[in-house]
Structures are given as C-alpha cells and as structure tokens.
C-alpha cells in the first residue's frame, strides 16, 4: 500500500456518556489517535445537565446549590484557571437565582451552559496533559448565532460562518485542537441560548457547515443507531446506513440518539454524518444524502403525549380553520407534535404537560354550533420510519387496528396514536412484523 491518505477535516462530537469517568480515557485516546484536521465538540459530562436542571427547580435552597457546586468541582478535576472561572461564575448565577426567586429563561439558559463550558475546559486540559496542543472554545464567544427562540432555537448558519472561521482557523493553522462547547449559542441581542436536550449534535453539524467541512462524527458511549430503542425492544438491530430524511424523521418522532435539527446543516452541505460507539468500533451508522442499499425500517415511541379531538362544523375544508387552530395553540405557547384530520374532526397531539393548556386554548372553537372538544387523552405515538414504508401496510399486526386512536402517514413514515399504556406493546409488535419477520428467510 502507498502512503495513507490524510482523512478529510472532521468535526468530532463526544456525548456526555462518552465523557463519563469510565469512558473519558477512551475518548481522549480516540482523539489523540486521529490524523488530519479536527475540531472537537463536547457535551456536558454524564449527568451534569440533569444536575444543573435540578438546581433550576424551586425551592432554590442554598444547601442544594452548594452541593451541586462541589459535585461540579469533583467532576471536572485539574481545571485550568479559565475553567476555575466558570465555577465562580456558576456560583454567582446560582446566588442570583436565589435572590431573584425565579428561574427566568435567561438565567436558566446561562446556568445550563456551564455544563458544556466546564466540560470543554476540562477536556482541553486532559489533551494538554497528554502533550496535545488544545484550547477550549465557547461557542457563544466564537459567534455561533441563534435566532433566540426559547426552547427550540435555530442556529443561523450563514450569519455564524464568518466569525466561526475567523475564530477557529488560526488555532487550526497553529496545530491547536479547538474543543468547542456543544449545546449553546448566542442570540442577536447577545443573550446566550441553549439548543434543547441533546443539542450538541446540532452544534457539531452547524460548526462543520460554518467551516465548509463535509465530515461529522457523533461519538456515543455504547450503541450507534438501532431499529428501535434497545431498552424497550430487545430484538432491536443495528442500522448501518440511512438518509438525512430518515434520520430527521427518527429524531422528530422521538429517537433520543439524535437532536431533531442535526440534519439541517448536514443536508444543506451534503455532509457525511457518522454515529459511532466508543465502546464498540463495529457499531457505526452512516447518515448521508441518499438511502442505504438495504431499506431502512426503524421504530420510535414518543410519549406519553396528549390527544385532543376537536370537531368543527364545516370541517377541515372551512377556509383557514387549520391555521386558526394552530395559531391559537402557538400563541398560547403550545407546540403541536402532530395533527390528523378527517372531514370534520381534527385530532391534535401535544406534549403531555401542555394537554390541559391546549384544551383551554381550544375551548373557544366550541362556541360554534355543533362544535365539540374532547380530551386531553393520554396517548403514545408509535412511528415506523423508512423510505417506501407504505408498501408495508400489509405487514401490520392483526390485533392492531382497534387500538389505533389516529394515524398520519407519508411515503416514509406511519405514525400511530395508541392509548398511552399500550405504547411499548405496539412498538414491539410493529418491530416484530416490520423488522424481525422481514429478515426471516422466506419459507
Ligand atoms: N448537555 C446537553 C444535554 O444533556 C446537550 C447534549 O448533551 O448534547 O442535553
Ligand atoms: Mg447528551
């Protein structure tokens, strides 16, 4: 063999579980063993974001906050001076939280970001101790811009590109490995915003977009992507290849291994995104522009969710009725997870916690003669995903139909709402029919 080819420049993201005390040494080796240009992106270390979230729950007790600070110190040993600064800043912000007595969106976001800031400082320190020049980089200071929408902000890719390049290129030129915080960015008004749970995946593809790089690796602790959550479906199979569209549907319909917006920058630039396991190098999933050679069949479970049934006279044909309903909900702060309609019945699915509020907001539509509103009813959404999925309708389990409260379908998804307590059972039955039996040799 000739000289080995330098791998293409790659953004490599390490998730929180891959940075746990047990796994972290492997993550460090993984990175040190790489050739070619690399930017690392890190999540908060395992459990840290959950702990910070717990601090935001009232009552805001000093003891609890002091304990958390101590844990943060222990979880990020040997922090360089800049990292020590984050601990002090976190201490100040927790104190502010106790004084204000309310977790304002701004304060909450600020507090949550210390998980990633500490992680980047600590990880860069580990690399330096192993002789690799590395530097922690905070994504908000770097200029990763977001639109600031609370809870679900979008990264403004074009607006971020120039400053991201300006920040990272000089480091890369000097052979310094940037370790960038995942999960956060800066809104136009300068506020820091977090990207939602699992948001570091999205940070990774967004940074690759800004750099004009075509490779991203999302490194998880154990499994890559599977045909279903292996904790719920023991027979879940590894998935080796899928398309952006399929990956996006999986994330939207509840697969927790991927943040729902991760594929947006990747699709825009036709990147190759690999999801791989740190424990087992054979576990790899490649997400790319087209579908894989084997048709994907994967399942997700989202729930419990709340189902509301609104019957409007004139039905869905009534001009603007869908817009009125969804606007009323969004103005009241409720996000519609999915919506099915028949001629006069709108079946609206929202997050469980938002069910009662959605009911109140929809109440005004019942003033029309003949209109009715039922719910919120606890449900689970079981979704089958894969290009050409509707050709599988004949494989659906025989006992299923009476359980189905509503369904929506496209050429690559079939999403069924079923009673909340039957979700896992339906998920397993669908997995058996669509994934496991499909593989069995024809008799
Ligand atoms: N630390 C954040 C979370 O736990 C973001 C991430 O892990 O990607 O959700
Ligand atoms: Mg995570």
Tab-separated table of C-alpha atoms and ligand atoms in Angstrom:
chain	number	residue	atom	x	y	z
A	1	UNK	CA	0.000	0.000	0.000
A	2	UNK	CA	1.119	3.527	-0.704
A	3	UNK	CA	1.159	6.418	1.711
A	4	UNK	CA	-2.025	6.615	3.752
A	5	UNK	CA	-4.352	9.358	2.659
A	6	UNK	CA	-4.983	12.130	5.197
A	7	UNK	CA	-8.571	11.855	6.396
A	8	UNK	CA	-10.841	14.751	5.446
A	9	UNK	CA	-11.248	17.521	8.024
A	10	UNK	CA	-13.786	16.334	10.566
A	11	UNK	CA	-15.854	17.700	13.429
A	12	UNK	CA	-15.930	15.033	16.141
A	13	UNK	CA	-18.517	15.345	18.873
A	14	UNK	CA	-18.359	13.456	22.174
A	15	UNK	CA	-21.634	12.985	24.031
A	16	UNK	CA	-21.994	13.222	27.815
A	17	UNK	CA	-21.902	9.442	28.367
A	18	UNK	CA	-18.704	9.173	26.272
A	19	UNK	CA	-17.155	11.655	28.731
A	20	UNK	CA	-18.143	9.788	31.921
A	21	UNK	CA	-15.265	8.971	34.308
A	22	UNK	CA	-15.118	5.392	32.915
A	23	UNK	CA	-15.249	6.329	29.248
A	24	UNK	CA	-13.299	9.598	29.202
A	25	UNK	CA	-9.842	7.979	28.908
A	26	UNK	CA	-11.054	6.248	25.735
A	27	UNK	CA	-12.438	9.488	24.373
A	28	UNK	CA	-9.043	11.098	24.911
A	29	UNK	CA	-7.261	8.187	23.160
A	30	UNK	CA	-9.799	8.287	20.355
A	31	UNK	CA	-8.986	11.894	19.659
A	32	UNK	CA	-5.228	11.578	20.106
A	33	UNK	CA	-5.176	8.697	17.633
A	34	UNK	CA	-6.639	10.776	14.818
A	35	UNK	CA	-4.821	12.238	11.866
A	36	UNK	CA	-5.869	15.240	9.828
A	37	UNK	CA	-7.682	18.416	10.815
A	38	UNK	CA	-10.114	18.007	13.686
A	39	UNK	CA	-12.416	20.231	15.681
A	40	UNK	CA	-13.829	18.570	18.805
A	41	UNK	CA	-17.270	19.402	20.192
A	42	UNK	CA	-18.209	18.324	23.696
A	43	UNK	CA	-21.427	17.831	25.624
A	44	UNK	CA	-21.563	18.321	29.366
A	45	UNK	CA	-20.112	15.299	31.193
A	46	UNK	CA	-22.554	12.496	32.079
A	47	UNK	CA	-25.300	13.647	34.465
A	48	UNK	CA	-24.171	17.282	34.647
A	49	UNK	CA	-27.020	18.871	32.637
A	50	UNK	CA	-29.553	16.927	34.734
A	51	UNK	CA	-27.937	18.253	37.912
A	52	UNK	CA	-27.992	21.824	36.652
A	53	UNK	CA	-31.626	21.414	35.624
A	54	UNK	CA	-32.416	20.199	39.135
A	55	UNK	CA	-30.919	23.448	40.520
A	56	UNK	CA	-33.469	25.381	38.471
A	57	UNK	CA	-36.367	23.663	40.223
A	58	UNK	CA	-37.789	25.524	43.211
A	59	UNK	CA	-37.337	25.663	46.125
A	60	UNK	CA	-33.928	27.244	45.498
A	61	UNK	CA	-32.053	26.042	48.544
A	62	UNK	CA	-28.510	27.145	49.298
A	63	UNK	CA	-27.501	23.683	50.540
A	64	UNK	CA	-28.573	22.108	47.247
A	65	UNK	CA	-26.668	24.677	45.207
A	66	UNK	CA	-23.539	24.316	47.334
A	67	UNK	CA	-23.676	20.540	46.903
A	68	UNK	CA	-24.021	20.925	43.141
A	69	UNK	CA	-21.017	23.253	43.005
A	70	UNK	CA	-18.990	20.715	44.938
A	71	UNK	CA	-20.019	17.980	42.513
A	72	UNK	CA	-19.108	20.151	39.549
A	73	UNK	CA	-15.691	20.650	41.093
A	74	UNK	CA	-15.236	16.891	41.551
A	75	UNK	CA	-16.480	16.068	38.064
A	76	UNK	CA	-14.026	18.491	36.471
A	77	UNK	CA	-10.708	17.829	38.180
A	78	UNK	CA	-7.496	19.698	37.377
A	79	UNK	CA	-9.301	22.561	35.692
A	80	UNK	CA	-7.072	25.216	34.195
A	81	UNK	CA	-7.513	28.765	35.537
A	82	UNK	CA	-10.126	29.682	32.903
A	83	UNK	CA	-12.181	26.690	33.989
A	84	UNK	CA	-11.992	27.746	37.638
A	85	UNK	CA	-13.569	30.978	36.459
A	86	UNK	CA	-16.680	29.064	35.282
A	87	UNK	CA	-17.144	27.586	38.743
A	88	UNK	CA	-17.102	31.063	40.253
A	89	UNK	CA	-19.496	32.347	37.591
A	90	UNK	CA	-21.850	29.421	38.224
A	91	UNK	CA	-21.724	30.166	41.941
A	92	UNK	CA	-22.670	33.784	41.235
A	93	UNK	CA	-25.536	32.835	38.942
A	94	UNK	CA	-26.943	30.322	41.436
A	95	UNK	CA	-26.849	33.037	44.071
A	96	UNK	CA	-28.682	35.344	41.694
A	97	UNK	CA	-31.294	32.642	41.180
A	98	UNK	CA	-31.905	32.510	44.938
A	99	UNK	CA	-32.169	36.294	45.117
A	100	UNK	CA	-34.494	36.644	42.124
A	101	UNK	CA	-36.523	33.660	43.337
A	102	UNK	CA	-37.476	32.682	39.778
A	103	UNK	CA	-35.674	30.782	37.043
A	104	UNK	CA	-36.072	33.334	34.238
A	105	UNK	CA	-35.400	31.930	30.755
A	106	UNK	CA	-32.231	33.990	30.551
A	107	UNK	CA	-30.850	32.846	33.897
A	108	UNK	CA	-31.825	29.219	33.223
A	109	UNK	CA	-30.020	29.204	29.897
A	110	UNK	CA	-26.941	30.777	31.443
A	111	UNK	CA	-26.800	28.256	34.266
A	112	UNK	CA	-27.296	25.283	31.927
A	113	UNK	CA	-24.370	26.314	29.724
A	114	UNK	CA	-21.795	25.843	32.496
A	115	UNK	CA	-22.037	22.089	31.915
A	116	UNK	CA	-20.520	22.441	28.439
A	117	UNK	CA	-18.114	25.240	29.424
A	118	UNK	CA	-16.687	23.154	32.254
A	119	UNK	CA	-16.541	20.083	30.048
A	120	UNK	CA	-14.621	21.880	27.282
A	121	UNK	CA	-12.163	23.400	29.792
A	122	UNK	CA	-11.590	20.061	31.461
A	123	UNK	CA	-11.277	18.094	28.187
A	124	UNK	CA	-8.816	20.564	26.665
A	125	UNK	CA	-6.774	20.243	29.900
A	126	UNK	CA	-6.720	16.431	29.564
A	127	UNK	CA	-5.445	16.703	25.999
A	128	UNK	CA	-2.765	19.203	27.008
A	129	UNK	CA	-1.567	16.895	29.761
A	130	UNK	CA	-1.121	14.237	27.078
A	131	UNK	CA	1.030	16.607	25.068
A	132	UNK	CA	-1.576	17.674	22.502
A	133	UNK	CA	-1.980	21.401	21.997
A	134	UNK	CA	-5.666	22.103	22.604
A	135	UNK	CA	-7.859	25.029	23.545
A	136	UNK	CA	-11.370	25.273	24.964
A	137	UNK	CA	-13.617	27.490	22.826
A	138	UNK	CA	-17.013	28.793	23.989
A	139	UNK	CA	-19.489	28.690	21.110
A	140	UNK	CA	-21.256	31.919	22.112
A	141	UNK	CA	-17.991	33.860	22.165
A	142	UNK	CA	-16.971	32.196	18.947
A	143	UNK	CA	-20.054	33.737	17.354
A	144	UNK	CA	-22.321	30.775	16.773
A	145	UNK	CA	-25.537	32.742	16.309
A	146	UNK	CA	-29.055	31.543	17.046
A	147	UNK	CA	-32.469	33.070	16.362
A	148	UNK	CA	-33.078	33.106	20.123
A	149	UNK	CA	-36.413	31.221	20.104
A	150	UNK	CA	-36.767	29.997	23.683
A	151	UNK	CA	-36.671	26.227	23.948
A	152	UNK	CA	-36.042	25.461	20.298
A	153	UNK	CA	-33.688	27.958	18.696
A	154	UNK	CA	-32.359	27.583	15.206
A	155	UNK	CA	-28.683	28.185	14.508
A	156	UNK	CA	-28.264	30.975	11.955
A	157	UNK	CA	-25.735	29.227	9.752
A	158	UNK	CA	-24.853	31.958	7.274
A	159	UNK	CA	-24.718	34.611	9.990
A	160	UNK	CA	-22.326	32.435	12.016
A	161	UNK	CA	-19.975	31.203	9.305
A	162	UNK	CA	-17.529	34.099	9.046
A	163	UNK	CA	-16.918	34.515	12.779
A	164	UNK	CA	-16.645	30.767	13.361
A	165	UNK	CA	-13.988	30.588	10.651
A	166	UNK	CA	-12.208	33.629	11.980
A	167	UNK	CA	-12.131	32.066	15.444
A	168	UNK	CA	-11.109	28.528	14.577
A	169	UNK	CA	-8.834	28.820	11.543
A	170	UNK	CA	-5.900	30.494	13.347
A	171	UNK	CA	-5.958	27.764	16.015
A	172	UNK	CA	-6.003	25.013	13.392
A	173	UNK	CA	-3.151	26.692	11.499
A	174	UNK	CA	-1.038	26.666	14.644
A	175	UNK	CA	-1.816	22.983	15.190
A	176	UNK	CA	-4.024	23.682	18.203
A	177	UNK	CA	-7.064	21.450	18.565
A	178	UNK	CA	-10.191	23.507	19.320
A	179	UNK	CA	-12.528	21.912	21.879
A	180	UNK	CA	-15.824	23.714	21.330
A	181	UNK	CA	-18.781	23.716	23.720
A	182	UNK	CA	-21.846	21.991	22.258
A	183	UNK	CA	-25.434	22.904	23.163
A	184	UNK	CA	-25.134	26.692	23.155
A	185	UNK	CA	-25.019	29.769	21.009
A	186	UNK	CA	-25.671	33.485	21.156
A	187	UNK	CA	-28.843	35.281	20.125
A	188	UNK	CA	-28.761	38.572	18.203
A	189	UNK	CA	-29.158	40.588	21.408
A	190	UNK	CA	-26.121	38.919	22.966
A	191	UNK	CA	-28.012	36.535	25.272
A	192	UNK	CA	-26.697	33.015	25.488
A	193	UNK	CA	-29.216	30.394	24.305
A	194	UNK	CA	-29.211	26.641	24.759
A	195	UNK	CA	-30.220	24.353	21.897
A	196	UNK	CA	-32.505	21.868	23.685
A	197	UNK	CA	-31.655	18.451	25.093
A	198	UNK	CA	-29.067	16.627	23.047
A	199	UNK	CA	-28.276	19.902	21.240
A	200	UNK	CA	-24.542	19.229	20.877
A	201	UNK	CA	-25.230	17.029	17.835
A	202	UNK	CA	-26.736	20.092	16.185
A	203	UNK	CA	-23.743	22.219	17.244
A	204	UNK	CA	-21.415	19.725	15.551
A	205	UNK	CA	-23.093	19.765	12.133
A	206	UNK	CA	-23.537	23.557	12.352
A	207	UNK	CA	-19.821	24.069	13.006
A	208	UNK	CA	-18.936	21.792	10.089
A	209	UNK	CA	-21.247	23.879	7.908
A	210	UNK	CA	-19.523	27.096	9.002
A	211	UNK	CA	-16.082	25.625	8.304
A	212	UNK	CA	-17.154	24.186	4.953
A	213	UNK	CA	-16.217	20.682	6.154
A	214	UNK	CA	-18.008	17.582	4.882
A	215	UNK	CA	-17.462	15.092	7.726
A	216	UNK	CA	-19.032	14.886	11.168
A	217	UNK	CA	-18.728	12.075	13.700
A	218	UNK	CA	-21.109	11.843	16.626
A	219	UNK	CA	-19.451	9.643	19.228
A	220	UNK	CA	-21.754	7.939	21.703
A	221	UNK	CA	-20.823	5.637	24.541
A	222	UNK	CA	-22.276	2.319	23.504
A	223	UNK	CA	-24.658	1.886	20.614
A	224	UNK	CA	-24.905	3.612	17.299
A	225	UNK	CA	-28.332	3.924	15.786
A	226	UNK	CA	-30.748	0.982	16.132
A	227	UNK	CA	-34.024	-0.060	14.602
A	228	UNK	CA	-35.662	0.808	17.953
A	229	UNK	CA	-34.616	1.765	21.479
A	230	UNK	CA	-32.858	-1.427	22.674
A	231	UNK	CA	-34.037	-0.809	26.234
A	232	UNK	CA	-37.623	-1.250	25.046
A	233	UNK	CA	-37.139	-3.701	22.184
A	234	UNK	CA	-34.563	-6.397	22.940
A	235	UNK	CA	-34.515	-7.520	19.287
A	236	UNK	CA	-33.500	-4.065	18.006
A	237	UNK	CA	-30.971	-4.287	15.144
A	238	UNK	CA	-28.073	-2.034	14.332
A	239	UNK	CA	-28.745	0.291	11.411
A	240	UNK	CA	-25.713	0.830	9.214
A	241	UNK	CA	-26.992	3.376	6.711
A	242	UNK	CA	-29.866	5.835	6.348
A	243	UNK	CA	-30.732	9.083	4.603
A	244	UNK	CA	-30.973	12.589	6.090
A	245	UNK	CA	-34.736	12.494	5.673
A	246	UNK	CA	-34.996	9.218	7.517
A	247	UNK	CA	-32.676	10.379	10.306
A	248	UNK	CA	-34.666	13.571	10.677
A	249	UNK	CA	-37.954	11.670	10.970
A	250	UNK	CA	-36.397	9.402	13.588
A	251	UNK	CA	-35.269	12.346	15.692
A	252	UNK	CA	-38.563	14.224	15.269
A	253	UNK	CA	-40.592	11.205	16.297
A	254	UNK	CA	-38.627	10.586	19.461
A	255	UNK	CA	-35.373	8.674	18.831
A	256	UNK	CA	-33.230	10.191	21.534
A	257	UNK	CA	-29.885	9.399	19.933
A	258	UNK	CA	-30.166	12.420	17.634
A	259	UNK	CA	-31.214	16.027	18.126
A	260	UNK	CA	-34.057	16.806	15.657
A	261	UNK	CA	-32.244	19.672	13.919
A	262	UNK	CA	-28.917	17.902	13.466
A	263	UNK	CA	-29.554	17.009	9.844
A	264	UNK	CA	-30.455	20.525	8.677
A	265	UNK	CA	-26.852	21.790	8.262
A	266	UNK	CA	-25.773	18.341	7.065
A	267	UNK	CA	-28.357	18.240	4.302
A	268	UNK	CA	-27.584	21.791	3.223
A	269	UNK	CA	-23.978	20.802	2.573
A	270	UNK	CA	-24.367	17.119	1.688
A	271	UNK	CA	-22.161	16.036	4.625
A	272	UNK	CA	-21.466	12.519	5.775
A	273	UNK	CA	-22.521	12.107	9.380
A	274	UNK	CA	-21.288	9.020	11.221
A	275	UNK	CA	-22.791	7.992	14.530
A	276	UNK	CA	-20.378	5.643	16.237
A	277	UNK	CA	-19.827	3.866	19.525
A	278	UNK	CA	-16.759	4.431	21.652
A	279	UNK	CA	-17.062	1.005	23.272
A	280	UNK	CA	-17.554	-0.998	20.125
A	281	UNK	CA	-15.981	0.295	16.903
A	282	UNK	CA	-18.123	-2.082	14.809
A	283	UNK	CA	-21.225	-0.097	15.804
A	284	UNK	CA	-21.411	2.619	13.197
A	285	UNK	CA	-24.224	4.293	11.360
A	286	UNK	CA	-23.660	6.449	8.339
A	287	UNK	CA	-26.164	9.171	7.506
A	288	UNK	CA	-25.821	10.605	4.040
A	289	UNK	CA	-27.785	12.205	1.226
A	290	UNK	CA	-29.456	9.073	-0.133
A	291	UNK	CA	-31.000	5.956	1.420
A	292	UNK	CA	-28.796	2.921	2.090
A	293	UNK	CA	-28.674	-0.236	-0.032
A	294	UNK	CA	-30.931	-2.024	2.479
A	295	UNK	CA	-34.311	-0.358	3.020
A	296	UNK	CA	-34.473	1.189	6.485
A	297	UNK	CA	-37.200	0.087	8.834
A	298	UNK	CA	-36.969	1.687	12.269
A	299	UNK	CA	-39.436	2.473	15.036
A	300	UNK	CA	-39.809	5.164	17.629
A	301	UNK	CA	-42.011	5.698	20.639
A	302	UNK	CA	-42.963	9.178	21.749
A	303	UNK	CA	-44.962	9.564	24.876
A	304	UNK	CA	-46.919	9.940	26.868
A	305	UNK	CA	-48.466	12.681	24.756
A	306	UNK	CA	-51.927	14.265	24.936
A	307	UNK	CA	-54.580	13.837	22.308
A	308	UNK	CA	-57.361	16.383	21.764
A	309	UNK	CA	-60.302	15.855	19.432
A	310	UNK	CA	-61.898	18.965	18.005
A	311	UNK	CA	-64.957	18.685	15.810
A	312	UNK	CA	-65.515	21.847	13.801
A	313	UNK	CA	-68.613	22.392	11.702
A	314	UNK	CA	-67.681	22.820	8.078
A	315	UNK	CA	-64.658	20.700	8.869
A	316	UNK	CA	-61.202	20.935	7.556
A	317	UNK	CA	-62.485	22.435	4.306
A	318	UNK	CA	-63.543	25.538	6.185
A	319	UNK	CA	-61.169	28.177	4.944
A	320	UNK	CA	-58.298	28.847	7.350
A	321	UNK	CA	-59.522	26.565	10.096
A	322	UNK	CA	-56.229	24.693	10.494
A	323	UNK	CA	-54.362	27.979	10.659
A	324	UNK	CA	-56.750	29.356	13.294
A	325	UNK	CA	-56.367	26.295	15.446
A	326	UNK	CA	-52.595	26.030	15.222
A	327	UNK	CA	-52.156	29.785	15.690
A	328	UNK	CA	-54.347	29.780	18.788
A	329	UNK	CA	-52.197	26.999	20.198
A	330	UNK	CA	-48.849	28.530	19.315
A	331	UNK	CA	-49.883	31.971	20.599
A	332	UNK	CA	-50.651	30.237	23.887
A	333	UNK	CA	-47.217	28.600	23.952
A	334	UNK	CA	-48.314	25.107	22.905
A	335	UNK	CA	-46.401	23.192	20.231
A	336	UNK	CA	-48.337	20.762	18.076
A	337	UNK	CA	-46.469	17.434	17.880
A	338	UNK	CA	-48.674	16.134	15.101
A	339	UNK	CA	-52.169	16.556	13.724
A	340	UNK	CA	-54.554	14.208	11.893
A	341	UNK	CA	-57.774	15.219	10.263
A	342	UNK	CA	-60.840	13.605	8.785
A	343	UNK	CA	-63.593	15.695	7.250
A	344	UNK	CA	-64.801	17.425	10.407
A	345	UNK	CA	-62.567	16.039	13.121
A	346	UNK	CA	-59.169	17.465	13.977
A	347	UNK	CA	-57.062	15.224	16.109
A	348	UNK	CA	-54.300	17.247	17.738
A	349	UNK	CA	-51.340	15.754	19.569
A	350	UNK	CA	-49.335	17.851	22.029
A	351	UNK	CA	-46.768	17.199	24.753
A	352	UNK	CA	-48.412	15.760	27.871
A	353	UNK	CA	-47.573	18.695	30.098
A	354	UNK	CA	-49.297	21.012	27.611
A	355	UNK	CA	-52.530	18.984	27.333
A	356	UNK	CA	-54.667	20.970	29.809
A	357	UNK	CA	-53.454	24.285	28.432
A	358	UNK	CA	-54.193	23.168	24.859
A	359	UNK	CA	-57.701	22.227	25.997
A	360	UNK	CA	-58.263	25.727	27.439
A	361	UNK	CA	-56.973	27.375	24.277
A	362	UNK	CA	-59.188	25.260	22.022
A	363	UNK	CA	-62.281	25.832	24.119
A	364	UNK	CA	-63.189	28.963	22.183
A	365	UNK	CA	-63.707	26.967	18.996
A	366	UNK	CA	-66.564	25.122	20.679
A	367	UNK	CA	-68.702	28.263	20.697
A	368	UNK	CA	-69.700	27.465	17.131
A	369	UNK	CA	-72.876	25.463	16.924
A	370	UNK	CA	-72.157	21.763	16.658
A	371	UNK	CA	-68.508	22.034	17.646
A	372	UNK	CA	-67.175	19.692	20.315
A	373	UNK	CA	-63.859	19.230	22.098
A	374	UNK	CA	-62.694	16.070	23.830
A	375	UNK	CA	-59.523	15.315	25.712
A	376	UNK	CA	-56.810	15.654	26.700
A	377	UNK	CA	-56.423	11.925	26.477
A	378	UNK	CA	-53.081	10.262	27.317
A	379	UNK	CA	-51.598	8.571	24.274
A	380	UNK	CA	-48.336	7.297	22.854
A	381	UNK	CA	-47.132	7.812	19.296
A	382	UNK	CA	-45.574	4.775	17.697
A	383	UNK	CA	-43.922	5.653	14.406
A	384	UNK	CA	-42.461	3.415	11.730
A	385	UNK	CA	-39.863	5.084	9.525
A	386	UNK	CA	-38.178	4.197	6.253
A	387	UNK	CA	-38.416	5.168	2.599
A	388	UNK	CA	-41.301	3.323	0.893
A	389	UNK	CA	-42.846	2.394	4.199
A	390	UNK	CA	-46.417	2.377	2.993
A	391	UNK	CA	-45.706	-0.749	0.954
A	392	UNK	CA	-45.538	-2.475	4.352
A	393	UNK	CA	-49.160	-1.808	5.305
A	394	UNK	CA	-49.949	-5.475	4.711
A	395	UNK	CA	-47.461	-6.458	7.417
A	396	UNK	CA	-49.140	-4.595	10.244
A	397	UNK	CA	-50.032	-6.786	13.238
A	398	UNK	CA	-53.530	-8.269	13.068
A	399	UNK	CA	-54.747	-7.112	16.503
A	400	UNK	CA	-53.629	-3.535	15.986
A	401	UNK	CA	-56.490	-1.533	14.401
A	402	UNK	CA	-58.863	-1.351	17.411
A	403	UNK	CA	-56.064	0.223	19.439
A	404	UNK	CA	-55.305	2.981	16.983
A	405	UNK	CA	-56.749	6.372	18.007
A	406	UNK	CA	-55.438	8.199	14.963
A	407	UNK	CA	-52.752	7.918	12.336
A	408	UNK	CA	-50.749	10.024	9.946
A	409	UNK	CA	-48.647	8.839	7.074
A	410	UNK	CA	-46.236	9.976	4.387
A	411	UNK	CA	-44.214	7.864	1.979
A	412	UNK	CA	-41.546	7.447	4.688
A	413	UNK	CA	-43.489	7.454	7.991
A	414	UNK	CA	-46.514	5.838	9.527
A	415	UNK	CA	-47.330	7.321	12.905
A	416	UNK	CA	-49.979	5.709	15.095
A	417	UNK	CA	-51.501	7.204	18.232
A	418	UNK	CA	-52.431	4.457	20.681
A	419	UNK	CA	-53.522	4.516	24.353
A	420	UNK	CA	-50.547	5.611	26.487
A	421	UNK	CA	-50.328	2.330	28.398
A	422	UNK	CA	-50.185	0.230	25.215
A	423	UNK	CA	-47.301	2.092	23.559
A	424	UNK	CA	-44.493	-0.341	24.329
A	425	UNK	CA	-46.588	-3.345	23.352
A	426	UNK	CA	-47.488	-1.812	19.980
A	427	UNK	CA	-43.871	-0.772	19.450
A	428	UNK	CA	-42.698	-4.363	19.979
A	429	UNK	CA	-45.412	-5.839	17.770
A	430	UNK	CA	-44.589	-3.457	14.946
A	431	UNK	CA	-40.885	-4.156	15.329
A	432	UNK	CA	-41.519	-7.866	15.077
A	433	UNK	CA	-43.577	-7.528	11.929
A	434	UNK	CA	-41.675	-4.810	10.126
A	435	UNK	CA	-38.087	-5.593	11.161
A	436	UNK	CA	-37.623	-9.068	12.645
A	437	UNK	CA	-40.022	-11.059	10.389
A	438	UNK	CA	-38.829	-9.228	7.308
A	439	UNK	CA	-35.393	-10.656	7.902
A	440	UNK	CA	-36.582	-14.216	8.431
A	441	UNK	CA	-35.857	-16.292	5.298
A	442	UNK	CA	-38.959	-16.877	3.207
A	443	UNK	CA	-40.391	-20.335	3.974
B	1	LIG	N1	-25.722	18.603	27.731
B	1	LIG	C1	-26.917	18.740	26.950
B	1	LIG	C2	-27.905	17.651	27.312
B	1	LIG	O1	-27.628	16.863	28.180
B	1	LIG	C3	-26.623	18.751	25.487
B	1	LIG	C4	-26.069	17.488	24.914
B	1	LIG	O2	-25.724	16.576	25.661
B	1	LIG	O3	-25.976	17.373	23.692
B	1	LIG	O4	-28.950	17.602	26.763
B	2	LIG	MG1	-26.143	14.382	25.893
